[in-house]
């Protein structure tokens, strides 16, 4: 059975940084597409970033240059390093794997002073 | 970056049929865009229903089908059930970048 567990969310001031983690079990993060998707409170879904099995990475325009996706194969963990955070980055951040068959429960990031 | 447009809200009667669409301001949505469809209920993570335009996951009820219709991606629900009331989102790929539609709130009433 596949499980994805996100962590690392919390309250951060504008301009600050945060690193999210997504620990996977039952699936190998280096073998499938791994995505980050976010959802602002009361709003729709927004695709943020992904990394494919070959290691190529892609970013939404809204986060390009500020966020970095990476993975640690030894820990079977996906990361999202978020810098220069803004108020509109406030959202629940989900990791999703493969053909989006598998989702974590999400972790809330709040950017506020 | 493309903008995808979905119907903000739709209502279907129990047992009825409804089609949700996903159009792009960048032009026709084709099979090459590998459209996904997701269902999301309040307080829950999204659940994938359709991938690559028209492929169901093993857990997707057969009453859901994906297609291309009039230059848009479409999700048709045949024989709506009360448990199908939810938000539905499309996701389209543009050269490795994903774009979600704004979502459709489906009411079964």
mmCIF file of C-alpha atoms in Angstrom, chain A residues 33 35 37 39 43-47 50 58-62 94 98-106, chain B residues 1 36 38 40 43-48 51-52 57 59 89 91 93 95-102:
data_model
loop_
_atom_site.group_PDB
_atom_site.id
_atom_site.type_symbol
_atom_site.label_atom_id
_atom_site.label_comp_id
_atom_site.label_asym_id
_atom_site.label_seq_id
_atom_site.Cartn_x
_atom_site.Cartn_y
_atom_site.Cartn_z
ATOM 1 C CA UNK A 33 6.775 11.394 -11.486
ATOM 2 C CA UNK A 35 4.436 16.445 -8.021
ATOM 3 C CA UNK A 37 0.162 20.744 -5.880
ATOM 4 C CA UNK A 39 -4.592 24.839 -2.720
ATOM 5 C CA UNK A 43 -9.667 28.190 -3.747
ATOM 6 C CA UNK A 44 -8.912 25.719 -6.502
ATOM 7 C CA UNK A 45 -5.930 23.505 -7.145
ATOM 8 C CA UNK A 46 -2.654 24.861 -8.501
ATOM 9 C CA UNK A 47 0.111 22.691 -9.916
ATOM 10 C CA UNK A 50 7.331 18.089 -10.545
ATOM 11 C CA UNK A 58 9.515 21.726 -13.948
ATOM 12 C CA UNK A 59 7.960 24.699 -12.190
ATOM 13 C CA UNK A 60 4.866 26.834 -12.487
ATOM 14 C CA UNK A 61 5.641 30.417 -13.486
ATOM 15 C CA UNK A 62 4.337 31.607 -10.116
ATOM 16 C CA UNK A 94 0.087 18.252 -1.379
ATOM 17 C CA UNK A 98 2.754 8.779 -10.510
ATOM 18 C CA UNK A 99 -0.334 9.462 -12.585
ATOM 19 C CA UNK A 100 -1.591 11.342 -9.524
ATOM 20 C CA UNK A 101 -2.934 8.041 -8.187
ATOM 21 C CA UNK A 102 -1.443 8.742 -4.796
ATOM 22 C CA UNK A 103 -1.772 11.859 -2.665
ATOM 23 C CA UNK A 104 -0.633 12.873 0.759
ATOM 24 C CA UNK A 105 -2.894 14.523 3.290
ATOM 25 C CA UNK A 106 -1.295 17.926 2.740
ATOM 26 C CA UNK B 1 0.915 30.191 -19.271
ATOM 27 C CA UNK B 36 -6.379 14.526 -16.069
ATOM 28 C CA UNK B 38 -9.888 14.970 -10.340
ATOM 29 C CA UNK B 40 -12.416 16.629 -4.518
ATOM 30 C CA UNK B 43 -11.839 18.411 3.676
ATOM 31 C CA UNK B 44 -10.288 15.721 1.497
ATOM 32 C CA UNK B 45 -7.323 15.511 -0.824
ATOM 33 C CA UNK B 46 -8.179 15.315 -4.527
ATOM 34 C CA UNK B 47 -8.732 11.923 -6.069
ATOM 35 C CA UNK B 48 -7.717 11.166 -9.630
ATOM 36 C CA UNK B 51 -5.640 10.232 -16.837
ATOM 37 C CA UNK B 52 -4.384 10.806 -20.381
ATOM 38 C CA UNK B 57 -8.055 4.397 -12.761
ATOM 39 C CA UNK B 59 -11.147 2.778 -8.636
ATOM 40 C CA UNK B 89 -10.818 19.817 -11.686
ATOM 41 C CA UNK B 91 -5.308 19.304 -15.360
ATOM 42 C CA UNK B 93 0.016 19.543 -19.610
ATOM 43 C CA UNK B 95 5.475 20.921 -22.449
ATOM 44 C CA UNK B 96 5.958 19.484 -19.001
ATOM 45 C CA UNK B 97 4.103 22.234 -17.158
ATOM 46 C CA UNK B 98 0.767 21.466 -15.563
ATOM 47 C CA UNK B 99 -2.187 23.834 -15.487
ATOM 48 C CA UNK B 100 -5.359 23.214 -13.495
ATOM 49 C CA UNK B 101 -8.743 24.523 -14.468
ATOM 50 C CA UNK B 102 -10.659 26.641 -11.989
#
